[in-house]
Structure formats: C-alpha cells, structure tokens
Short mmCIF file of C-alpha atoms and ligand atoms in Angstrom, two decimals:
data_model
loop_
_atom_site.label_atom_id
_atom_site.label_comp_id
_atom_site.label_asym_id
_atom_site.label_seq_id
_atom_site.Cartn_x
_atom_site.Cartn_y
_atom_site.Cartn_z
CA MET A 1 25.07 28.04 -55.14
CA PRO A 2 23.02 25.55 -57.18
CA LYS A 3 23.79 25.83 -60.85
CA LYS A 4 20.90 27.37 -62.69
CA ILE A 5 19.61 25.49 -65.72
CA VAL A 6 17.73 27.76 -68.10
CA VAL A 7 15.10 26.11 -70.30
CA ALA A 8 12.68 27.48 -72.85
CA PRO A 9 8.93 26.93 -72.44
CA ARG A 10 7.24 24.45 -74.74
CA PRO A 11 3.53 23.90 -75.44
CA PHE A 12 2.11 20.51 -74.48
CA ARG A 13 0.98 18.55 -77.55
CA VAL A 14 -0.41 15.06 -77.29
CA PHE A 15 -1.11 12.26 -79.79
CA THR A 16 -3.57 9.42 -79.21
CA ARG A 17 -4.70 6.42 -81.25
CA ARG A 18 -6.53 8.50 -83.85
CA ASP A 19 -3.48 10.73 -84.40
CA LEU A 20 -1.02 7.94 -85.24
CA ASP A 21 -0.94 9.04 -88.89
CA ARG A 22 -0.06 12.56 -87.82
CA ILE A 23 3.09 11.78 -85.83
CA PRO A 24 5.86 12.99 -88.15
CA GLN A 25 8.45 10.45 -86.99
CA LEU A 26 6.13 7.54 -87.82
CA GLN A 27 6.34 8.34 -91.53
CA ARG A 28 9.35 6.04 -91.68
CA PHE A 29 7.09 3.01 -91.12
CA GLY A 30 5.27 1.15 -93.88
CA ASN A 31 1.48 0.80 -93.99
CA ASP A 32 1.48 -2.72 -92.55
CA GLU A 33 3.58 -1.67 -89.61
CA LEU A 34 1.33 1.29 -88.92
CA LEU A 35 -1.74 -0.91 -89.19
CA ALA A 36 -0.30 -3.34 -86.61
CA MET A 37 0.35 -0.40 -84.27
CA LYS A 38 -3.23 0.78 -84.71
CA ALA A 39 -4.50 -2.73 -84.03
CA VAL A 40 -2.65 -2.87 -80.72
CA ALA A 41 -3.72 0.69 -79.85
CA ASN A 42 -7.35 -0.43 -80.13
CA VAL A 43 -6.81 -2.91 -77.31
CA LEU A 44 -4.21 -1.28 -75.07
CA PRO A 45 -4.00 2.41 -74.18
CA PHE A 46 -1.85 4.71 -76.30
CA ARG A 47 -1.01 8.33 -75.67
CA VAL A 48 2.29 10.08 -76.30
CA ASN A 49 3.36 13.70 -76.23
CA GLU A 50 5.60 15.58 -78.59
CA TYR A 51 8.41 16.09 -76.05
CA VAL A 52 8.76 12.31 -75.68
CA CYS A 53 8.84 11.88 -79.47
CA ASP A 54 11.31 14.72 -80.07
CA GLU A 55 13.63 14.44 -77.08
CA LEU A 56 13.55 10.94 -75.65
CA ILE A 57 13.21 8.51 -78.57
CA ASP A 58 16.20 7.77 -80.78
CA TRP A 59 14.36 7.26 -84.09
CA GLU A 60 17.49 5.85 -85.76
CA ARG A 61 17.16 2.89 -83.41
CA VAL A 62 13.44 2.07 -83.65
CA PRO A 63 11.83 -0.37 -83.13
CA ASP A 64 14.46 -1.49 -80.60
CA ASP A 65 14.85 1.91 -78.98
CA PRO A 66 13.89 1.51 -75.29
CA ILE A 67 11.73 4.64 -75.08
CA PHE A 68 9.94 3.66 -78.30
CA GLN A 69 9.21 0.28 -76.70
CA LEU A 70 8.11 2.09 -73.55
CA THR A 71 5.59 4.36 -75.25
CA PHE A 72 4.47 3.02 -78.66
CA PRO A 73 2.23 0.01 -79.34
CA GLN A 74 4.25 -3.01 -80.48
CA PRO A 75 2.82 -5.91 -82.52
CA GLY A 76 4.27 -8.47 -80.07
CA MET A 77 2.14 -7.09 -77.26
CA LEU A 78 -0.88 -9.08 -78.43
CA PRO A 79 -1.01 -12.85 -78.95
CA PRO A 80 -0.45 -13.46 -82.72
CA GLY A 81 -3.98 -14.74 -83.44
CA GLU A 82 -5.57 -11.76 -81.66
CA LEU A 83 -3.31 -9.31 -83.48
CA ASP A 84 -4.28 -10.80 -86.86
CA ARG A 85 -7.99 -10.64 -86.05
CA MET A 86 -7.69 -7.00 -85.02
CA ILE A 87 -5.67 -6.10 -88.12
CA ASP A 88 -8.27 -7.85 -90.24
CA LEU A 89 -11.10 -5.80 -88.69
CA LEU A 90 -9.23 -2.56 -89.39
CA ARG A 91 -8.35 -3.61 -92.92
CA ARG A 92 -11.95 -4.22 -93.85
CA ASP A 93 -13.10 -1.05 -92.10
CA ALA A 94 -15.30 -2.81 -89.59
CA GLY A 95 -17.58 -0.56 -87.54
CA ASP A 96 -16.57 0.91 -84.20
CA ALA A 97 -18.97 -1.38 -82.33
CA GLU A 98 -17.45 -4.54 -83.77
CA ILE A 99 -13.90 -3.37 -83.13
CA GLN A 100 -14.81 -2.39 -79.59
CA ARG A 101 -16.44 -5.79 -78.94
CA GLU A 102 -13.36 -7.62 -80.15
CA ALA A 103 -11.07 -5.32 -78.13
CA ARG A 104 -13.11 -5.99 -74.96
CA ARG A 105 -12.80 -9.74 -75.47
CA ILE A 106 -9.02 -9.53 -75.85
CA GLN A 107 -8.72 -7.18 -72.87
CA GLN A 108 -10.61 -9.61 -70.63
CA GLY A 109 -7.99 -12.23 -71.46
CA LEU A 110 -5.18 -10.01 -70.19
CA ASN A 111 -5.85 -10.38 -66.44
CA PRO A 112 -7.14 -6.82 -66.00
CA HIS A 113 -7.41 -7.01 -62.20
CA PRO A 114 -4.31 -8.53 -60.65
CA ALA A 115 -3.75 -8.63 -56.87
CA GLY A 116 -7.44 -7.82 -56.28
CA GLN A 117 -6.84 -4.19 -57.22
CA VAL A 118 -10.47 -3.19 -57.49
CA GLU A 119 -12.40 -5.06 -54.84
CA LEU A 120 -9.87 -5.79 -52.13
CA ASN A 121 -8.25 -2.58 -51.03
CA VAL A 122 -11.11 -0.09 -50.77
CA PRO A 123 -11.32 1.33 -47.24
CA ARG A 124 -14.55 2.15 -45.44
CA LEU A 125 -15.64 4.89 -43.11
CA ASP A 126 -18.55 3.98 -40.82
CA GLY A 127 -19.17 1.04 -43.13
CA VAL A 128 -19.37 3.15 -46.28
CA PRO A 129 -16.81 2.27 -48.99
CA LEU A 130 -14.57 5.14 -50.05
CA PRO A 131 -13.83 4.80 -53.75
CA GLY A 132 -10.70 6.56 -54.87
CA MET A 133 -8.73 5.38 -51.91
CA GLN A 134 -6.69 2.31 -51.05
CA HIS A 135 -5.44 1.38 -47.64
CA LYS A 136 -3.43 -1.79 -47.95
CA TYR A 137 -0.47 -1.05 -45.67
CA ARG A 138 -1.06 0.36 -42.22
CA GLU A 139 1.01 3.54 -42.44
CA THR A 140 0.17 4.66 -45.99
CA VAL A 141 -3.09 5.61 -47.70
CA LEU A 142 -3.24 5.81 -51.48
CA PHE A 143 -5.47 8.49 -52.95
CA PHE A 144 -6.62 8.63 -56.59
CA PRO A 145 -7.95 12.13 -57.35
CA SER A 146 -10.57 11.98 -60.12
CA SER A 147 -8.91 14.71 -62.14
CA GLY A 148 -5.54 12.94 -62.08
CA GLN A 149 -6.62 9.81 -63.90
CA THR A 150 -4.63 10.20 -67.09
CA CYS A 151 -0.92 10.66 -67.88
CA HIS A 152 1.20 12.91 -70.09
CA THR A 153 2.17 9.75 -71.97
CA TYR A 154 1.14 6.16 -71.28
CA CYS A 155 3.68 3.44 -70.63
CA THR A 156 3.02 0.40 -72.77
CA TYR A 157 3.35 -1.96 -69.79
CA CYS A 158 1.13 0.09 -67.45
CA PHE A 159 -0.57 -2.11 -64.81
CA ARG A 160 -3.42 0.41 -64.56
CA TRP A 161 -4.16 0.00 -68.28
CA PRO A 162 -7.79 -1.17 -67.72
CA GLN A 163 -8.88 2.28 -66.54
CA PHE A 164 -7.38 3.96 -69.59
CA VAL A 165 -9.29 1.76 -72.05
CA GLY A 166 -12.54 2.32 -70.14
CA LEU A 167 -12.74 -1.16 -68.60
CA ASP A 168 -12.85 0.22 -65.06
CA GLU A 169 -14.69 3.47 -65.67
CA LEU A 170 -12.47 5.25 -63.17
CA LYS A 171 -13.74 3.13 -60.31
CA PHE A 172 -10.71 4.30 -58.41
CA ALA A 173 -11.26 8.00 -58.70
CA ALA A 174 -12.22 10.23 -55.79
CA ARG A 175 -13.96 13.50 -56.46
CA GLU A 176 -13.17 15.44 -53.33
CA ALA A 177 -10.65 15.58 -50.55
CA ASP A 178 -13.42 15.56 -47.91
CA SER A 179 -13.57 11.79 -47.60
CA LEU A 180 -9.79 11.59 -47.46
CA VAL A 181 -9.67 14.06 -44.59
CA ALA A 182 -12.48 12.28 -42.75
CA TYR A 183 -10.77 8.93 -43.18
CA LEU A 184 -7.39 10.25 -42.02
CA ARG A 185 -8.99 11.87 -39.00
CA ALA A 186 -10.27 8.46 -38.01
CA HIS A 187 -6.94 6.77 -38.76
CA PRO A 188 -4.10 8.14 -36.67
CA GLU A 189 -1.99 5.09 -37.57
CA VAL A 190 -1.55 6.52 -41.09
CA ASN A 191 1.48 8.77 -41.46
CA SER A 192 1.86 8.97 -45.24
CA VAL A 193 -0.57 9.90 -48.01
CA LEU A 194 0.40 8.86 -51.50
CA PHE A 195 -1.33 10.63 -54.39
CA THR A 196 -1.38 8.39 -57.40
CA GLY A 197 -3.38 7.80 -60.59
CA GLY A 198 -3.01 7.97 -63.51
CA ASP A 199 -0.65 10.76 -62.75
CA PRO A 200 -1.63 13.43 -60.22
CA MET A 201 0.73 15.85 -61.95
CA VAL A 202 -1.63 16.15 -64.93
CA MET A 203 -3.75 18.25 -62.58
CA LYS A 204 -3.36 22.00 -62.57
CA THR A 205 -1.75 23.28 -59.40
CA ARG A 206 -4.96 24.95 -58.25
CA VAL A 207 -6.74 21.58 -58.42
CA LEU A 208 -3.91 19.70 -56.70
CA ARG A 209 -3.95 22.37 -54.02
CA ARG A 210 -7.58 21.56 -53.21
CA TYR A 211 -6.51 18.04 -52.28
CA ILE A 212 -3.25 18.83 -50.50
CA GLU A 213 -4.04 21.93 -48.42
CA PRO A 214 -6.68 20.25 -46.22
CA LEU A 215 -4.03 17.70 -45.17
CA LEU A 216 -1.98 20.45 -43.53
CA ALA A 217 -4.59 21.10 -40.83
CA PRO A 218 -3.22 20.70 -37.27
CA GLU A 219 -5.78 17.96 -36.55
CA LEU A 220 -4.00 15.81 -39.16
CA ASP A 221 -0.58 16.23 -37.57
CA HIS A 222 -0.01 12.48 -37.77
CA ILE A 223 0.52 12.90 -41.53
CA VAL A 224 4.29 13.17 -41.83
CA SER A 225 4.69 12.89 -45.58
CA ILE A 226 2.72 13.62 -48.71
CA ARG A 227 3.91 11.68 -51.70
CA ILE A 228 3.08 12.18 -55.34
CA GLY A 229 3.60 9.20 -57.62
CA THR A 230 4.33 10.59 -61.08
CA LYS A 231 5.97 10.05 -64.42
CA ALA A 232 5.88 13.78 -65.24
CA PRO A 233 9.57 14.39 -64.37
CA ALA A 234 10.37 11.99 -67.23
CA TYR A 235 7.53 12.59 -69.72
CA TRP A 236 6.73 16.27 -69.10
CA PRO A 237 9.35 17.98 -66.90
CA GLN A 238 7.93 21.32 -68.04
CA ARG A 239 5.24 20.69 -65.40
CA PHE A 240 7.88 21.69 -62.82
CA THR A 241 9.74 24.33 -64.82
CA THR A 242 8.03 26.45 -67.46
CA ASP A 243 4.31 25.55 -67.43
CA ASP A 244 2.04 28.44 -66.44
CA ASP A 245 1.42 27.05 -62.98
CA ALA A 246 4.88 25.58 -62.30
CA ASP A 247 5.81 28.47 -60.00
CA ASP A 248 2.58 28.03 -58.10
CA LEU A 249 3.38 24.32 -57.72
CA MET A 250 6.69 25.23 -56.11
CA ARG A 251 4.86 27.57 -53.74
CA LEU A 252 2.53 24.72 -52.80
CA PHE A 253 5.50 22.45 -51.99
CA GLU A 254 7.02 25.26 -49.92
CA GLU A 255 3.75 25.62 -48.00
CA VAL A 256 3.69 21.91 -47.19
CA HIS A 257 7.27 22.16 -46.01
CA ALA A 258 6.44 25.22 -43.89
CA ALA A 259 3.53 23.29 -42.36
CA GLY A 260 6.07 20.79 -41.01
CA ARG A 261 5.34 17.99 -43.46
CA HIS A 262 7.46 16.41 -46.13
CA VAL A 263 6.74 16.29 -49.86
CA ALA A 264 8.29 13.46 -51.85
CA ILE A 265 7.99 13.26 -55.60
CA MET A 266 7.97 9.53 -56.30
CA ALA A 267 9.33 9.81 -59.81
CA HIS A 268 8.94 7.00 -62.27
CA TYR A 269 12.20 6.87 -64.27
CA SER A 270 12.56 3.83 -66.49
CA HIS A 271 15.74 4.68 -68.35
CA PRO A 272 18.75 7.00 -67.88
CA ARG A 273 17.88 8.80 -71.11
CA GLU A 274 14.87 10.34 -69.37
CA LEU A 275 17.31 12.23 -67.14
CA ALA A 276 19.49 13.55 -69.96
CA PRO A 277 17.57 16.63 -71.24
CA PRO A 278 18.46 19.86 -69.40
CA VAL A 279 14.76 20.46 -68.71
CA ALA A 280 14.53 17.07 -66.92
CA GLN A 281 17.45 18.02 -64.70
CA ALA A 282 16.01 21.46 -64.09
CA ALA A 283 12.75 19.86 -62.93
CA ILE A 284 14.55 17.92 -60.20
CA GLU A 285 16.50 20.96 -59.12
CA ARG A 286 13.37 23.08 -58.80
CA VAL A 287 11.53 20.45 -56.77
CA GLN A 288 14.50 20.25 -54.41
CA ASN A 289 14.77 24.02 -54.11
CA ALA A 290 11.12 24.03 -52.98
CA GLY A 291 12.02 21.78 -50.03
CA ALA A 292 10.81 18.51 -51.54
CA THR A 293 12.74 15.36 -52.39
CA VAL A 294 12.74 13.18 -55.47
CA ARG A 295 12.71 9.43 -54.95
CA CYS A 296 12.93 7.18 -57.97
CA GLN A 297 11.23 3.93 -58.85
CA ALA A 298 10.41 1.85 -61.92
CA PRO A 299 9.70 -1.71 -62.92
CA LEU A 300 12.27 -3.86 -64.67
CA ILE A 301 10.93 -4.33 -68.20
CA ARG A 302 12.23 -6.52 -70.99
CA ARG A 303 13.24 -4.45 -74.07
CA VAL A 304 13.16 -1.23 -72.01
CA ASN A 305 15.65 -1.60 -69.18
CA ASP A 306 16.51 -5.32 -68.76
CA ASP A 307 20.20 -4.72 -68.51
CA ALA A 308 22.45 -4.12 -65.48
CA GLN A 309 24.40 -1.23 -66.98
CA THR A 310 21.18 0.63 -67.76
CA TRP A 311 20.18 0.46 -64.08
CA ALA A 312 23.67 1.35 -62.84
CA ASP A 313 23.65 4.40 -65.15
CA LEU A 314 20.12 5.28 -64.05
CA TRP A 315 20.99 5.15 -60.35
CA LYS A 316 24.27 7.04 -60.87
CA ARG A 317 22.53 9.86 -62.73
CA GLN A 318 19.95 10.03 -59.98
CA ILE A 319 22.73 10.37 -57.39
CA VAL A 320 24.41 13.15 -59.39
CA LEU A 321 21.10 15.03 -59.37
CA GLY A 322 20.51 14.45 -55.67
CA ALA A 323 17.55 12.14 -56.32
CA VAL A 324 17.24 8.94 -54.30
CA PRO A 325 16.98 5.46 -55.89
CA TYR A 326 14.02 3.83 -54.12
CA TYR A 327 12.45 0.73 -55.71
CA MET A 328 13.07 -1.61 -58.63
CA PHE A 329 9.76 -3.39 -59.23
CA VAL A 330 8.95 -6.64 -60.97
CA GLU A 331 6.62 -6.24 -64.00
CA ARG A 332 3.08 -7.07 -62.81
CA ASP A 333 1.01 -10.04 -63.92
CA THR A 334 -1.35 -8.12 -66.18
CA GLY A 335 -1.69 -6.68 -69.69
CA PRO A 336 0.98 -7.57 -72.27
CA ARG A 337 3.12 -9.24 -69.60
CA GLN A 338 4.34 -12.01 -71.91
CA TYR A 339 6.04 -9.30 -74.01
CA PHE A 340 7.68 -7.46 -71.12
CA GLU A 341 8.23 -9.91 -68.27
CA VAL A 342 11.62 -10.91 -66.94
CA PRO A 343 12.08 -14.10 -64.87
CA LEU A 344 12.71 -13.40 -61.17
CA ALA A 345 16.08 -15.16 -61.31
CA ARG A 346 17.22 -12.88 -64.12
CA ALA A 347 15.74 -9.82 -62.44
CA LEU A 348 17.75 -10.60 -59.33
CA ASP A 349 20.90 -11.02 -61.41
CA ILE A 350 20.38 -7.66 -63.16
CA PHE A 351 19.63 -5.95 -59.86
CA THR A 352 22.68 -7.42 -58.11
CA THR A 353 25.07 -6.61 -60.93
CA ALA A 354 23.85 -3.02 -61.09
CA TYR A 355 23.85 -2.70 -57.28
CA ARG A 356 27.52 -3.72 -57.19
CA ARG A 357 28.38 -0.90 -59.59
CA VAL A 358 27.06 1.94 -57.42
CA SER A 359 28.34 3.20 -54.09
CA GLY A 360 26.33 2.98 -50.92
CA LEU A 361 24.57 6.20 -51.94
CA GLY A 362 22.79 4.22 -54.66
CA ARG A 363 22.08 1.23 -52.44
CA THR A 364 19.06 2.97 -50.96
CA VAL A 365 17.26 1.13 -53.75
CA ARG A 366 15.35 -2.06 -52.90
CA GLY A 367 14.45 -4.72 -55.39
CA PRO A 368 13.43 -6.63 -57.30
CA SER A 369 10.11 -6.22 -55.52
CA MET A 370 6.71 -7.72 -56.38
CA SER A 371 3.55 -5.85 -55.36
CA ALA A 372 1.48 -8.97 -54.80
CA THR A 373 -1.72 -9.75 -52.88
CA PRO A 374 -0.10 -10.34 -49.45
CA GLY A 375 2.35 -7.45 -49.77
CA LYS A 376 5.52 -6.17 -51.38
CA VAL A 377 7.78 -9.20 -51.69
CA LEU A 378 11.49 -8.67 -52.21
CA VAL A 379 13.54 -11.29 -54.02
CA ASP A 380 16.52 -10.83 -51.72
CA GLY A 381 18.87 -13.53 -52.97
CA ILE A 382 19.53 -17.14 -53.81
CA ALA A 383 20.86 -19.54 -51.19
CA GLU A 384 21.35 -23.23 -50.61
CA VAL A 385 19.81 -24.57 -47.43
CA HIS A 386 20.38 -28.24 -46.53
CA GLY A 387 21.08 -29.02 -50.16
CA GLU A 388 18.00 -27.24 -51.54
CA LYS A 389 18.46 -24.23 -53.80
CA VAL A 390 16.04 -21.52 -52.72
CA PHE A 391 15.01 -17.92 -53.32
CA VAL A 392 15.31 -15.84 -50.18
CA LEU A 393 12.20 -13.65 -50.10
CA LYS A 394 11.30 -10.86 -47.72
CA PHE A 395 8.22 -8.74 -47.04
CA LEU A 396 9.02 -5.05 -47.50
CA GLN A 397 5.36 -4.27 -46.99
CA ALA A 398 2.55 -6.52 -45.84
CA ARG A 399 -1.16 -6.50 -45.11
CA ASP A 400 -0.24 -7.65 -41.61
CA GLN A 401 2.57 -5.42 -40.43
CA THR A 402 4.03 -8.15 -38.21
CA TRP A 403 5.17 -9.78 -41.46
CA VAL A 404 7.28 -6.76 -42.48
CA ASN A 405 10.98 -7.58 -42.75
CA ARG A 406 10.28 -11.30 -42.35
CA VAL A 407 12.36 -13.60 -44.53
CA PHE A 408 10.94 -16.73 -46.15
CA PHE A 409 11.95 -19.22 -48.78
CA ALA A 410 10.73 -20.43 -52.15
CA ARG A 411 11.96 -23.33 -54.23
CA TYR A 412 14.38 -21.95 -56.79
CA ASP A 413 12.75 -21.68 -60.21
CA GLU A 414 14.62 -20.26 -63.15
CA GLN A 415 11.47 -19.47 -65.16
CA ALA A 416 9.07 -18.09 -62.56
CA THR A 417 8.10 -14.46 -63.18
CA TRP A 418 5.65 -13.83 -60.29
CA LEU A 419 4.94 -14.92 -56.73
CA ASP A 420 2.05 -17.18 -57.77
CA GLN A 421 4.47 -19.26 -59.84
CA LEU A 422 6.73 -19.89 -56.84
CA ARG A 423 6.31 -22.80 -54.42
CA PRO A 424 7.35 -22.77 -50.76
CA ALA A 425 10.70 -24.45 -50.12
CA PHE A 426 11.38 -27.46 -47.88
CA GLY A 427 8.27 -29.35 -48.94
CA GLU A 428 5.79 -26.95 -47.31
CA LYS A 429 2.31 -27.31 -48.82
CA GLU A 430 1.46 -23.62 -48.71
CA TRP A 431 2.93 -20.30 -47.64
CA TRP A 432 2.81 -19.62 -43.89
CA PHE A 433 0.77 -16.46 -44.56
CA GLN A 434 -1.84 -18.24 -46.68
CA PRO A 435 -4.29 -19.07 -43.85
CA THR A 436 -4.30 -15.42 -42.77
CA ILE A 437 -4.87 -14.24 -46.33
CA ARG A 438 -7.81 -16.67 -46.59
CA ALA A 439 -9.25 -15.34 -43.34
CA MET A 440 -8.82 -11.75 -44.53
CA ARG A 441 -10.64 -12.62 -47.75
CA ARG A 442 -13.52 -14.13 -45.77
CA GLN A 443 -13.77 -11.02 -43.60
CA GLY A 444 -13.69 -8.64 -46.56
CA TRP A 445 -10.09 -7.61 -45.83
CA GLN A 446 -11.07 -5.27 -43.04
CA PRO A 447 -7.82 -4.48 -41.25
CA PRO A 448 -7.88 -4.08 -37.46
CA TRP A 449 -6.53 -0.53 -37.78
CA GLY A 450 -8.15 2.76 -37.14
CA ASP A 451 -9.86 1.85 -33.93
CA ARG A 452 -8.65 4.69 -31.73
CA SER A 453 -8.95 2.54 -28.63
CA ARG A 454 -6.24 0.29 -30.06
CA VAL A 455 -3.62 2.95 -30.70
CA ARG A 456 -1.76 4.95 -28.09
CA LYS A 457 -0.79 8.57 -28.54
CA ARG A 458 2.73 9.54 -27.58
CA VAL A 459 4.61 12.81 -27.93
CA THR A 460 8.21 12.28 -28.98
CA ASN A 461 11.28 14.28 -27.92
CA PHE A 462 10.90 16.28 -31.10
CA GLY A 463 7.40 17.27 -30.14
CA HIS A 464 5.92 15.08 -32.86
CA VAL A 465 2.82 13.12 -32.14
CA GLU A 466 3.17 9.41 -32.65
CA TRP A 467 0.62 6.63 -32.62
CA GLU A 468 1.59 3.09 -31.86
C1 PLP B 1 4.10 0.48 -52.61
C2 PLP B 1 2.82 0.75 -51.97
C3 PLP B 1 2.73 1.67 -50.92
C4 PLP B 1 3.92 2.43 -50.40
O1 PLP B 1 4.91 1.58 -49.90
P1 PLP B 1 6.28 2.19 -49.39
O2 PLP B 1 7.12 0.98 -49.12
O3 PLP B 1 5.98 2.98 -48.17
O4 PLP B 1 6.81 3.02 -50.49
C5 PLP B 1 1.51 1.87 -50.32
N1 PLP B 1 0.39 1.22 -50.73
C6 PLP B 1 0.44 0.32 -51.74
C7 PLP B 1 -0.81 -0.39 -52.14
C8 PLP B 1 1.65 0.07 -52.40
O5 PLP B 1 1.67 -0.81 -53.39
#
C-alpha cells in the first residue's frame, strides 16, 4: 500500500515586479537593496508565488539561499554600469517609456535568441510554418500551447526569458491542437510529443485536455509518449494535489494510460529542498498512482546548485520517491549567464562526484549536457590522447540522427562554458559536423523526415506500429 500523504489546500497567490513592496519577507531589506531588485526586475522577468516564499526559501540565509537566488532578482545579474543606469532611472521616477526603452537596450545585449531558437526550428506543413511547434530531433516534437506560456514562478536564469519580458510576443505559442494533429499525421517518424512553455501546467485541466485528447486517436498510434515539461511539482505541487481540477488532471493521465500511451512529467527540480515539503512528495505520488512517471531534469547553476552533494542529495531524494533522474543541463548562453554559468570542466567534476555517490538507480541521469545548435552535446569526460588533453564529447541528440551517440573531441579548456568556446582537438580546423550545419542553414533547416515514402511501417511482436 502506498503511504498516503494528506495535505491541506492552499490558494495560489502570486507576486510580480509591481508587488515587490508587498512581499512580507522582503521587509528585511533596506531601500537600496529593494531598489536594485526592482531595477533588475525591469529588465529580466520576475514572478514568484507565496508557496515558494513561505516553504522553499530559508529567509535566515538570504541573499545566499539557493531558492532565493533561483527566484528573486539579484543585483549581480546585470552588468554594473547597466544596473546603475536602471537604478538611476527609478530613483528619479523616470517615465515608463524611458524605463522600457532602456530595458529593451539592455535585453538586446543579453543574447536573447541562442541556438537559433526562434527562426531555426519551426516546422512546416505543406510549406506553411507552424508557430508554436519545434521539430529539431526526429522522434520528438515540442509543442508550446498558447495558454501555457507563463509559469507559477519564474527562474532567474530562465533561457526563455525573452518571451516573458515581451521581447518575443509569444512567437512560440500555438492556439489550437489542430495543427499539431495534422503535423503528426504527416510525420509517422515522431513517437514523442513534449508539451513545454512557459509551463503547460499553468493551464487548467480542461484546457490541457483539449490539446492532449486528440493525440489519443488511433490514427496517431505512432505517438508512444506524451511528455509535459514543468516546474509545477517544485513551485506549485498543489496543481497535482488539492487544486480544484487536480483530480480531473489525474483522470486525464489515466485516460492517456488507458489509450496505450505513456505520460511522463518532465519535472524541473533544481534543488533537493524543492522535494522536502509533504505536498511536493504527495504530488509525485499522485502522478504515479495515475499511471504516469516523473523524470527529473535541471541545469547546473552557480549559486543555486553548483555543488556535488546538492546533486547527490537531489538524485537520492528522487530515487526515494520513485522519480527518475534524467538530465543535468549546462546553463545556456543567454540572459544573465555571466552570473550563473559554471565552466564545463567544473560542471563535469560536480557531475562525476555526485554520480559516484548514487547507486546505479541514480545513474539514469545524463550530463552535463548542452542544448546547442547541432544537438544535445554531452561532456562525457576528460582524456589524454597522444599527449593532448581533451574533452570527450558525445551527441545525445542531434539534428542528423546518424550523429546520435557519436563521440568526438575538443581541446581541453578549463574556462570554456559553452560549445562555441571549445575548439576541435588534434588541430582540426572545424568540427566534422560543421559543413552539414552550414548546408542545413542554407536549406532553411528542412529535415528529410516526414516523407512517408521514406519510412517503412512495421508491426512489432507487441502489436505496436513502428516506422523506420
Ligand atoms: C531535449 C530536447 C528534446 C527531447 O530530448 P530527449 O533526449 O528525448 O529528452 C526534444 N527537442 C528539443 C529541441 C530538445 O532540446
């Protein structure tokens, strides 16, 4: 019998930039500190809910507390000159237009569109672009429902920050499931749909249902798994337990299960503390009881979780709860990266030390992994080959699936924090995949998938349909 965790309901209350003065715990800060926070919150997104403030942040330890760093604007997130200019504008009560203009200028300097997020990954159907979708890796389509484009609380390092400050005007968002269904019908090579955002779990169950139910049709039997990328299990576990439509959400997961598909909650857990409250544990238990699994992923972030014991504790708690450690990501090359980034060499060291401290059950995790333009690149180790110290890299995912699982080598570099700062080892002038990436760019990144004449249908021993 699973142990039953009983939790009391709680109303959702949220604070944004204009409510900073109203957050009771912030009273401990002086006016200058609050002003610096407001200055940063004018440039980078800020949104926090009461549960995070009351249950996850240790206010005796601010500003160093990891969840405080994860959710509240920090003065170091802007270059010093920019911070001062912003503070100055606020101090002399400049108008909204002037503040907004200055904020836009600073935002443009923070590499808002890394890895060609906006223009490179939008799929087409009969030549028509389908906004709100991304199809970068053959077997998985990402879907961004328009009503799931916010979060219960924003992470300070969020790589999707431009859409939350209005830079992207929700370019990603899709209004209806119709185009998703049409695209999937034409793409039997896809076997996984990943709902992402924002956070799809900000949607009411009845809205989420409108997107998920059409995927259960028999004609889409090549869809094996439906994934939901979400931070709600950490920031608002009530979504799965006591919210009005939590029960209905469980019924939806059960329906997907009954339709012979798998639901995976891809939970973003940054720190073991997020798994400590009884309600957070109850959320996982309920999801599992509805026939779904919880897989866990997060980036490695300086000041939040850049420590091996933190990751070992995180993975061990996940194992206790039956959740599966999945990815450790490298902080992306956008936004306040200079504040949060960790060199790849150090990331690998933290990963390896933590990995050694868990049993094989925790070694389902892969990392540190960079989601870069050519694919997901794993920093797999350090080696010496013919006297040259190198990083051993490996594609976990790639735009060309023949690259998947391929190992390659970069010159060792203690400071590098991203793929574009690495150089190929052994005197190579460029990466072996570079000519293909150039060709893909020239051709508008159209992948050769989806042409039904190029895939073969096969029925497996289990009666599943497979396309290869
Ligand atoms: C990570 C990612 C996926 C999913 O990759 P998995 O290895 O299957 O988890 C799909 N699309 C994009 C663009 C991604 O970054």
